[in-house]
Amino acid sequence: MSDAPPSLSPLDETWERALCIVAHPDDMEFGAAAAVARWTGQGKQVVYCMVTSGEAGIDGLHPDECRSVREAEQVESARIVGVDEVEFLGLQDGVIEYGVALRRVLAEVVRRHRPEIVVTGNFHDTFGGRNLNQADHIAVGRAVLDAVRDAGNRWIFAEQLTDGLEPWGGVREVWAAGSPLAEHGVDTTDTFEAGVDSLRAHGAYIDGLGWENFDPAEMLEGFGRATGTRMGVTFAAPFEVFPMGWGD
């Protein structure tokens, strides 16, 4: 009997607007940025929203200084894959809490951008092994799912509905990149190098991690080839899909 992981189905790419909501600068770049490059290359509109500025991410750099460094790296990283709008919500890095307050903030973002697809990161306890996920990732991903539904209900966070802002129930699906429960994927063979370059743009962060001999290309190639095998392509990115409609 084969122990090979099951094959992945291609994502439905018949959409025009996506909003990526993640906890930190660099979260998109550890695997999903190559998919973004594919989509922007198709002419789709993709917006990035960073819940924090990753200001607690470099041990040797005070958060006040780190914030501006990491925001600049994220803007450049996004530019490399064709994203020209990056929003930073400014919540405190490392101590994000799941709850109504976070749902409120994210619902307002969804209502403003009116996406068809929302992308977030893996929010399960682990990445499929014993290595624990980071607390901000878990809180943000869980809140994204709820905030997307909140955004479509005019009686939830109704105080936001001023100055022309309206409910938005047009999100078809939420896609969690890098989920260990992924059943779908995106062929990133043609945009793999753009994904690598987008991760390299986080140079100060990578240096601050202190990972000896860390090679972004080598790491992303390992992830991308493993996922690509499940789709019959060279490189791919995995996503767990959460339909937002009733009865799906």
PDB file of C-alpha atoms in Angstrom:
ATOM      1  CA  MET A   1       0.000   0.000   0.000  1.00  0.00           C
ATOM      2  CA  SER A   2       1.301   3.446  -0.963  1.00  0.00           C
ATOM      3  CA  ASP A   3       1.870   6.050   1.763  1.00  0.00           C
ATOM      4  CA  ALA A   4       1.956   8.878  -0.782  1.00  0.00           C
ATOM      5  CA  PRO A   5      -0.232  11.865   0.137  1.00  0.00           C
ATOM      6  CA  PRO A   6      -3.442  12.270  -1.871  1.00  0.00           C
ATOM      7  CA  SER A   7      -3.489  14.346  -5.021  1.00  0.00           C
ATOM      8  CA  LEU A   8      -4.560  17.986  -4.908  1.00  0.00           C
ATOM      9  CA  SER A   9      -7.355  19.505  -6.989  1.00  0.00           C
ATOM     10  CA  PRO A  10      -6.657  22.791  -8.794  1.00  0.00           C
ATOM     11  CA  LEU A  11      -8.209  25.867  -7.204  1.00  0.00           C
ATOM     12  CA  ASP A  12     -11.028  27.637  -9.010  1.00  0.00           C
ATOM     13  CA  GLU A  13      -9.370  30.699 -10.511  1.00  0.00           C
ATOM     14  CA  THR A  14     -12.488  32.255 -12.069  1.00  0.00           C
ATOM     15  CA  TRP A  15     -12.347  35.401  -9.934  1.00  0.00           C
ATOM     16  CA  GLU A  16     -10.973  38.915 -10.269  1.00  0.00           C
ATOM     17  CA  ARG A  17     -10.354  40.309  -6.740  1.00  0.00           C
ATOM     18  CA  ALA A  18      -8.565  38.710  -3.785  1.00  0.00           C
ATOM     19  CA  LEU A  19      -7.638  40.009  -0.350  1.00  0.00           C
ATOM     20  CA  CYS A  20      -4.795  38.354   1.558  1.00  0.00           C
ATOM     21  CA  ILE A  21      -5.042  38.810   5.343  1.00  0.00           C
ATOM     22  CA  VAL A  22      -2.148  37.463   7.386  1.00  0.00           C
ATOM     23  CA  ALA A  23      -0.575  38.204  10.747  1.00  0.00           C
ATOM     24  CA  HIS A  24       2.910  39.363   9.754  1.00  0.00           C
ATOM     25  CA  PRO A  25       5.137  40.583   6.960  1.00  0.00           C
ATOM     26  CA  ASP A  26       6.759  37.426   5.465  1.00  0.00           C
ATOM     27  CA  ASP A  27       3.741  35.171   6.138  1.00  0.00           C
ATOM     28  CA  MET A  28       2.706  35.204   2.473  1.00  0.00           C
ATOM     29  CA  GLU A  29       6.264  34.680   1.291  1.00  0.00           C
ATOM     30  CA  PHE A  30       6.829  31.309   2.947  1.00  0.00           C
ATOM     31  CA  GLY A  31       5.073  29.473   0.112  1.00  0.00           C
ATOM     32  CA  ALA A  32       2.077  31.477  -1.141  1.00  0.00           C
ATOM     33  CA  ALA A  33       3.710  34.437  -2.892  1.00  0.00           C
ATOM     34  CA  ALA A  34       4.421  32.435  -6.040  1.00  0.00           C
ATOM     35  CA  ALA A  35       0.687  31.757  -6.311  1.00  0.00           C
ATOM     36  CA  VAL A  36       0.036  35.485  -5.978  1.00  0.00           C
ATOM     37  CA  ALA A  37       2.497  36.147  -8.799  1.00  0.00           C
ATOM     38  CA  ARG A  38       0.546  33.696 -10.958  1.00  0.00           C
ATOM     39  CA  TRP A  39      -2.720  35.487 -10.217  1.00  0.00           C
ATOM     40  CA  THR A  40      -1.450  39.012 -10.800  1.00  0.00           C
ATOM     41  CA  GLY A  41       0.077  37.727 -14.027  1.00  0.00           C
ATOM     42  CA  GLN A  42      -3.435  36.705 -15.042  1.00  0.00           C
ATOM     43  CA  GLY A  43      -4.574  40.279 -14.518  1.00  0.00           C
ATOM     44  CA  LYS A  44      -6.282  39.680 -11.185  1.00  0.00           C
ATOM     45  CA  GLN A  45      -6.289  42.298  -8.428  1.00  0.00           C
ATOM     46  CA  VAL A  46      -4.652  41.176  -5.179  1.00  0.00           C
ATOM     47  CA  VAL A  47      -4.391  43.300  -2.029  1.00  0.00           C
ATOM     48  CA  TYR A  48      -2.273  42.468   1.027  1.00  0.00           C
ATOM     49  CA  CYS A  49      -3.383  43.223   4.584  1.00  0.00           C
ATOM     50  CA  MET A  50      -0.893  42.711   7.425  1.00  0.00           C
ATOM     51  CA  VAL A  51      -2.541  42.611  10.848  1.00  0.00           C
ATOM     52  CA  THR A  52       0.757  43.537  12.536  1.00  0.00           C
ATOM     53  CA  SER A  53       3.977  45.009  11.226  1.00  0.00           C
ATOM     54  CA  GLY A  54       6.072  42.150  12.573  1.00  0.00           C
ATOM     55  CA  GLU A  55       7.818  44.550  14.921  1.00  0.00           C
ATOM     56  CA  ALA A  56       8.617  41.833  17.494  1.00  0.00           C
ATOM     57  CA  GLY A  57      10.253  39.616  14.891  1.00  0.00           C
ATOM     58  CA  ILE A  58      13.922  40.631  15.149  1.00  0.00           C
ATOM     59  CA  ASP A  59      15.526  40.083  18.546  1.00  0.00           C
ATOM     60  CA  GLY A  60      18.332  42.575  18.011  1.00  0.00           C
ATOM     61  CA  LEU A  61      16.123  45.401  16.768  1.00  0.00           C
ATOM     62  CA  HIS A  62      13.783  47.468  18.958  1.00  0.00           C
ATOM     63  CA  PRO A  63      10.156  47.239  17.804  1.00  0.00           C
ATOM     64  CA  ASP A  64       9.977  50.967  17.061  1.00  0.00           C
ATOM     65  CA  GLU A  65      12.799  50.615  14.545  1.00  0.00           C
ATOM     66  CA  CYS A  66      11.886  47.129  13.398  1.00  0.00           C
ATOM     67  CA  ARG A  67       8.375  48.211  12.386  1.00  0.00           C
ATOM     68  CA  SER A  68       9.519  50.515   9.613  1.00  0.00           C
ATOM     69  CA  VAL A  69      12.144  48.043   8.379  1.00  0.00           C
ATOM     70  CA  ARG A  70       9.671  45.200   8.087  1.00  0.00           C
ATOM     71  CA  GLU A  71       6.956  47.314   6.504  1.00  0.00           C
ATOM     72  CA  ALA A  72       9.399  48.475   3.834  1.00  0.00           C
ATOM     73  CA  GLU A  73      10.522  44.905   3.173  1.00  0.00           C
ATOM     74  CA  GLN A  74       6.911  43.769   2.827  1.00  0.00           C
ATOM     75  CA  VAL A  75       6.024  46.535   0.383  1.00  0.00           C
ATOM     76  CA  GLU A  76       8.990  45.587  -1.803  1.00  0.00           C
ATOM     77  CA  SER A  77       8.219  41.888  -1.475  1.00  0.00           C
ATOM     78  CA  ALA A  78       4.638  42.497  -2.588  1.00  0.00           C
ATOM     79  CA  ARG A  79       5.795  44.615  -5.535  1.00  0.00           C
ATOM     80  CA  ILE A  80       7.897  41.710  -6.803  1.00  0.00           C
ATOM     81  CA  VAL A  81       4.788  39.528  -7.187  1.00  0.00           C
ATOM     82  CA  GLY A  82       2.612  42.266  -8.663  1.00  0.00           C
ATOM     83  CA  VAL A  83       0.832  43.566  -5.554  1.00  0.00           C
ATOM     84  CA  ASP A  84       0.828  47.354  -5.283  1.00  0.00           C
ATOM     85  CA  GLU A  85      -1.468  47.806  -2.272  1.00  0.00           C
ATOM     86  CA  VAL A  86      -0.280  46.687   1.172  1.00  0.00           C
ATOM     87  CA  GLU A  87      -2.235  47.700   4.259  1.00  0.00           C
ATOM     88  CA  PHE A  88      -0.825  47.516   7.792  1.00  0.00           C
ATOM     89  CA  LEU A  89      -3.432  47.439  10.561  1.00  0.00           C
ATOM     90  CA  GLY A  90      -0.907  48.147  13.315  1.00  0.00           C
ATOM     91  CA  LEU A  91      -2.050  45.615  15.923  1.00  0.00           C
ATOM     92  CA  GLN A  92       0.667  44.548  18.357  1.00  0.00           C
ATOM     93  CA  ASP A  93       2.885  41.764  17.088  1.00  0.00           C
ATOM     94  CA  GLY A  94       3.017  38.556  19.119  1.00  0.00           C
ATOM     95  CA  VAL A  95      -0.057  39.106  21.275  1.00  0.00           C
ATOM     96  CA  ILE A  96      -2.953  39.013  18.802  1.00  0.00           C
ATOM     97  CA  GLU A  97      -6.065  37.594  20.445  1.00  0.00           C
ATOM     98  CA  TYR A  98      -8.928  35.881  18.664  1.00  0.00           C
ATOM     99  CA  GLY A  99     -12.241  37.472  19.538  1.00  0.00           C
ATOM    100  CA  VAL A 100     -14.878  40.039  18.677  1.00  0.00           C
ATOM    101  CA  ALA A 101     -12.437  42.958  18.599  1.00  0.00           C
ATOM    102  CA  LEU A 102     -10.296  41.281  15.934  1.00  0.00           C
ATOM    103  CA  ARG A 103     -13.356  40.176  13.966  1.00  0.00           C
ATOM    104  CA  ARG A 104     -14.568  43.785  13.955  1.00  0.00           C
ATOM    105  CA  VAL A 105     -11.295  45.111  12.542  1.00  0.00           C
ATOM    106  CA  LEU A 106     -11.110  42.446   9.842  1.00  0.00           C
ATOM    107  CA  ALA A 107     -14.778  42.733   8.856  1.00  0.00           C
ATOM    108  CA  GLU A 108     -14.200  46.416   8.121  1.00  0.00           C
ATOM    109  CA  VAL A 109     -11.246  45.531   5.889  1.00  0.00           C
ATOM    110  CA  VAL A 110     -13.343  43.005   3.964  1.00  0.00           C
ATOM    111  CA  ARG A 111     -16.167  45.515   3.547  1.00  0.00           C
ATOM    112  CA  ARG A 112     -13.782  48.127   2.147  1.00  0.00           C
ATOM    113  CA  HIS A 113     -11.983  45.877  -0.329  1.00  0.00           C
ATOM    114  CA  ARG A 114     -14.985  43.713  -1.384  1.00  0.00           C
ATOM    115  CA  PRO A 115     -12.986  40.651  -2.488  1.00  0.00           C
ATOM    116  CA  GLU A 116     -14.306  37.490  -4.092  1.00  0.00           C
ATOM    117  CA  ILE A 117     -11.564  35.364  -2.501  1.00  0.00           C
ATOM    118  CA  VAL A 118      -9.846  35.883   0.857  1.00  0.00           C
ATOM    119  CA  VAL A 119      -6.478  34.235   1.459  1.00  0.00           C
ATOM    120  CA  THR A 120      -5.034  33.668   4.922  1.00  0.00           C
ATOM    121  CA  GLY A 121      -2.401  31.397   6.398  1.00  0.00           C
ATOM    122  CA  ASN A 122      -2.502  28.032   8.120  1.00  0.00           C
ATOM    123  CA  PHE A 123      -4.256  28.449  11.461  1.00  0.00           C
ATOM    124  CA  HIS A 124      -4.145  24.856  12.711  1.00  0.00           C
ATOM    125  CA  ASP A 125      -2.146  24.026  15.819  1.00  0.00           C
ATOM    126  CA  THR A 126       0.754  22.635  13.763  1.00  0.00           C
ATOM    127  CA  PHE A 127       1.950  22.461  10.173  1.00  0.00           C
ATOM    128  CA  GLY A 128       1.261  18.748  10.070  1.00  0.00           C
ATOM    129  CA  GLY A 129       3.991  17.503  12.383  1.00  0.00           C
ATOM    130  CA  ARG A 130       4.979  18.388  15.922  1.00  0.00           C
ATOM    131  CA  ASN A 131       6.224  21.903  15.241  1.00  0.00           C
ATOM    132  CA  LEU A 132       3.695  24.244  16.822  1.00  0.00           C
ATOM    133  CA  ASN A 133       2.146  27.027  14.810  1.00  0.00           C
ATOM    134  CA  GLN A 134       2.598  30.601  16.036  1.00  0.00           C
ATOM    135  CA  ALA A 135      -0.189  32.093  18.161  1.00  0.00           C
ATOM    136  CA  ASP A 136      -0.798  35.118  15.915  1.00  0.00           C
ATOM    137  CA  HIS A 137      -1.258  32.858  12.881  1.00  0.00           C
ATOM    138  CA  ILE A 138      -3.905  30.840  14.701  1.00  0.00           C
ATOM    139  CA  ALA A 139      -5.811  33.866  15.996  1.00  0.00           C
ATOM    140  CA  VAL A 140      -5.800  35.719  12.679  1.00  0.00           C
ATOM    141  CA  GLY A 141      -6.836  32.764  10.538  1.00  0.00           C
ATOM    142  CA  ARG A 142      -9.727  31.860  12.801  1.00  0.00           C
ATOM    143  CA  ALA A 143     -10.871  35.472  12.918  1.00  0.00           C
ATOM    144  CA  VAL A 144     -10.677  35.789   9.128  1.00  0.00           C
ATOM    145  CA  LEU A 145     -13.230  33.009   8.692  1.00  0.00           C
ATOM    146  CA  ASP A 146     -15.662  34.687  11.070  1.00  0.00           C
ATOM    147  CA  ALA A 147     -14.992  38.223   9.833  1.00  0.00           C
ATOM    148  CA  VAL A 148     -15.781  37.249   6.259  1.00  0.00           C
ATOM    149  CA  ARG A 149     -19.235  36.127   7.360  1.00  0.00           C
ATOM    150  CA  ASP A 150     -19.620  39.120   9.679  1.00  0.00           C
ATOM    151  CA  ALA A 151     -18.888  41.457   6.760  1.00  0.00           C
ATOM    152  CA  GLY A 152     -22.006  40.323   4.936  1.00  0.00           C
ATOM    153  CA  ASN A 153     -24.384  40.875   7.851  1.00  0.00           C
ATOM    154  CA  ARG A 154     -25.470  44.502   8.165  1.00  0.00           C
ATOM    155  CA  TRP A 155     -26.503  43.999  11.789  1.00  0.00           C
ATOM    156  CA  ILE A 156     -23.026  42.894  12.898  1.00  0.00           C
ATOM    157  CA  PHE A 157     -20.651  45.824  13.448  1.00  0.00           C
ATOM    158  CA  ALA A 158     -23.366  48.060  12.025  1.00  0.00           C
ATOM    159  CA  GLU A 159     -21.525  51.157  13.289  1.00  0.00           C
ATOM    160  CA  GLN A 160     -19.101  50.674  10.378  1.00  0.00           C
ATOM    161  CA  LEU A 161     -21.793  51.288   7.780  1.00  0.00           C
ATOM    162  CA  THR A 162     -21.284  55.010   7.287  1.00  0.00           C
ATOM    163  CA  ASP A 163     -19.868  57.180   4.511  1.00  0.00           C
ATOM    164  CA  GLY A 164     -20.963  54.730   1.831  1.00  0.00           C
ATOM    165  CA  LEU A 165     -19.484  51.579   3.404  1.00  0.00           C
ATOM    166  CA  GLU A 166     -21.886  48.668   2.824  1.00  0.00           C
ATOM    167  CA  PRO A 167     -22.065  45.018   3.910  1.00  0.00           C
ATOM    168  CA  TRP A 168     -20.146  42.675   1.652  1.00  0.00           C
ATOM    169  CA  GLY A 169     -21.284  39.084   1.305  1.00  0.00           C
ATOM    170  CA  GLY A 170     -19.515  38.435  -1.960  1.00  0.00           C
ATOM    171  CA  VAL A 171     -16.620  36.334  -0.658  1.00  0.00           C
ATOM    172  CA  ARG A 172     -16.977  32.951  -2.300  1.00  0.00           C
ATOM    173  CA  GLU A 173     -14.225  31.121  -0.429  1.00  0.00           C
ATOM    174  CA  VAL A 174     -11.446  31.570   2.116  1.00  0.00           C
ATOM    175  CA  TRP A 175      -8.184  29.841   1.219  1.00  0.00           C
ATOM    176  CA  ALA A 176      -5.698  28.921   3.965  1.00  0.00           C
ATOM    177  CA  ALA A 177      -2.211  28.691   2.477  1.00  0.00           C
ATOM    178  CA  GLY A 178       0.111  26.007   3.764  1.00  0.00           C
ATOM    179  CA  SER A 179      -2.567  24.135   5.670  1.00  0.00           C
ATOM    180  CA  PRO A 180      -1.697  20.524   6.561  1.00  0.00           C
ATOM    181  CA  LEU A 181      -5.291  19.666   5.598  1.00  0.00           C
ATOM    182  CA  ALA A 182      -5.029  21.152   2.109  1.00  0.00           C
ATOM    183  CA  GLU A 183      -6.980  19.377  -0.620  1.00  0.00           C
ATOM    184  CA  HIS A 184      -6.344  21.990  -3.324  1.00  0.00           C
ATOM    185  CA  GLY A 185      -3.289  23.514  -4.908  1.00  0.00           C
ATOM    186  CA  VAL A 186      -1.974  26.053  -7.413  1.00  0.00           C
ATOM    187  CA  ASP A 187       0.631  25.309 -10.065  1.00  0.00           C
ATOM    188  CA  THR A 188       3.449  27.779  -9.359  1.00  0.00           C
ATOM    189  CA  THR A 189       6.019  26.332 -11.750  1.00  0.00           C
ATOM    190  CA  ASP A 190       6.147  29.436 -13.937  1.00  0.00           C
ATOM    191  CA  THR A 191       6.211  31.903 -11.030  1.00  0.00           C
ATOM    192  CA  PHE A 192       8.412  29.998  -8.589  1.00  0.00           C
ATOM    193  CA  GLU A 193      11.388  32.349  -9.011  1.00  0.00           C
ATOM    194  CA  ALA A 194       9.228  35.405  -8.292  1.00  0.00           C
ATOM    195  CA  GLY A 195       8.148  33.718  -5.062  1.00  0.00           C
ATOM    196  CA  VAL A 196      11.786  33.144  -4.098  1.00  0.00           C
ATOM    197  CA  ASP A 197      12.689  36.756  -4.852  1.00  0.00           C
ATOM    198  CA  SER A 198       9.761  37.968  -2.747  1.00  0.00           C
ATOM    199  CA  LEU A 199      11.053  35.992   0.242  1.00  0.00           C
ATOM    200  CA  ARG A 200      14.595  37.266  -0.291  1.00  0.00           C
ATOM    201  CA  ALA A 201      13.212  40.794  -0.017  1.00  0.00           C
ATOM    202  CA  HIS A 202      12.778  40.130   3.724  1.00  0.00           C
ATOM    203  CA  GLY A 203      16.540  40.276   4.176  1.00  0.00           C
ATOM    204  CA  ALA A 204      16.661  41.994   7.556  1.00  0.00           C
ATOM    205  CA  TYR A 205      14.112  39.586   8.983  1.00  0.00           C
ATOM    206  CA  ILE A 206      15.895  36.517   7.613  1.00  0.00           C
ATOM    207  CA  ASP A 207      19.228  37.751   8.968  1.00  0.00           C
ATOM    208  CA  GLY A 208      17.587  38.430  12.317  1.00  0.00           C
ATOM    209  CA  LEU A 209      16.375  34.862  12.586  1.00  0.00           C
ATOM    210  CA  GLY A 210      19.962  33.677  12.793  1.00  0.00           C
ATOM    211  CA  TRP A 211      19.330  30.579  10.710  1.00  0.00           C
ATOM    212  CA  GLU A 212      22.763  29.389   9.627  1.00  0.00           C
ATOM    213  CA  ASN A 213      23.153  28.905   5.858  1.00  0.00           C
ATOM    214  CA  PHE A 214      19.466  29.594   5.227  1.00  0.00           C
ATOM    215  CA  ASP A 215      18.693  29.545   1.492  1.00  0.00           C
ATOM    216  CA  PRO A 216      15.201  30.819   0.536  1.00  0.00           C
ATOM    217  CA  ALA A 217      15.340  29.038  -2.829  1.00  0.00           C
ATOM    218  CA  GLU A 218      16.299  25.706  -1.282  1.00  0.00           C
ATOM    219  CA  MET A 219      13.568  25.892   1.349  1.00  0.00           C
ATOM    220  CA  LEU A 220      10.831  26.950  -1.064  1.00  0.00           C
ATOM    221  CA  GLU A 221      11.953  24.346  -3.586  1.00  0.00           C
ATOM    222  CA  GLY A 222      11.518  21.612  -0.995  1.00  0.00           C
ATOM    223  CA  PHE A 223       7.998  22.745  -0.156  1.00  0.00           C
ATOM    224  CA  GLY A 224       7.063  23.468  -3.756  1.00  0.00           C
ATOM    225  CA  ARG A 225       8.283  20.178  -5.201  1.00  0.00           C
ATOM    226  CA  ALA A 226       6.507  18.122  -2.545  1.00  0.00           C
ATOM    227  CA  THR A 227       3.241  19.891  -3.299  1.00  0.00           C
ATOM    228  CA  GLY A 228       3.858  19.837  -7.053  1.00  0.00           C
ATOM    229  CA  THR A 229       4.148  16.054  -6.946  1.00  0.00           C
ATOM    230  CA  ARG A 230       0.579  15.951  -5.641  1.00  0.00           C
ATOM    231  CA  MET A 231      -0.585  17.938  -8.690  1.00  0.00           C
ATOM    232  CA  GLY A 232       1.611  16.389 -11.347  1.00  0.00           C
ATOM    233  CA  VAL A 233       3.612  19.608 -11.866  1.00  0.00           C
ATOM    234  CA  THR A 234       7.076  20.807 -10.888  1.00  0.00           C
ATOM    235  CA  PHE A 235       6.098  23.326  -8.200  1.00  0.00           C
ATOM    236  CA  ALA A 236       2.807  24.063  -6.463  1.00  0.00           C
ATOM    237  CA  ALA A 237       1.371  25.749  -3.368  1.00  0.00           C
ATOM    238  CA  PRO A 238      -1.225  24.004  -1.128  1.00  0.00           C
ATOM    239  CA  PHE A 239      -4.453  25.571   0.148  1.00  0.00           C
ATOM    240  CA  GLU A 240      -7.303  24.464   2.383  1.00  0.00           C
ATOM    241  CA  VAL A 241     -10.607  25.770   0.980  1.00  0.00           C
ATOM    242  CA  PHE A 242     -13.486  27.018   3.118  1.00  0.00           C
ATOM    243  CA  PRO A 243     -16.659  27.734   1.099  1.00  0.00           C
ATOM    244  CA  MET A 244     -18.583  30.703   2.425  1.00  0.00           C
ATOM    245  CA  GLY A 245     -21.976  29.844   0.921  1.00  0.00           C
ATOM    246  CA  TRP A 246     -24.716  27.852   2.584  1.00  0.00           C
ATOM    247  CA  GLY A 247     -24.914  24.181   1.634  1.00  0.00           C
ATOM    248  CA  ASP A 248     -21.441  24.025   0.074  1.00  0.00           C
TER     249      ASP A 248
END
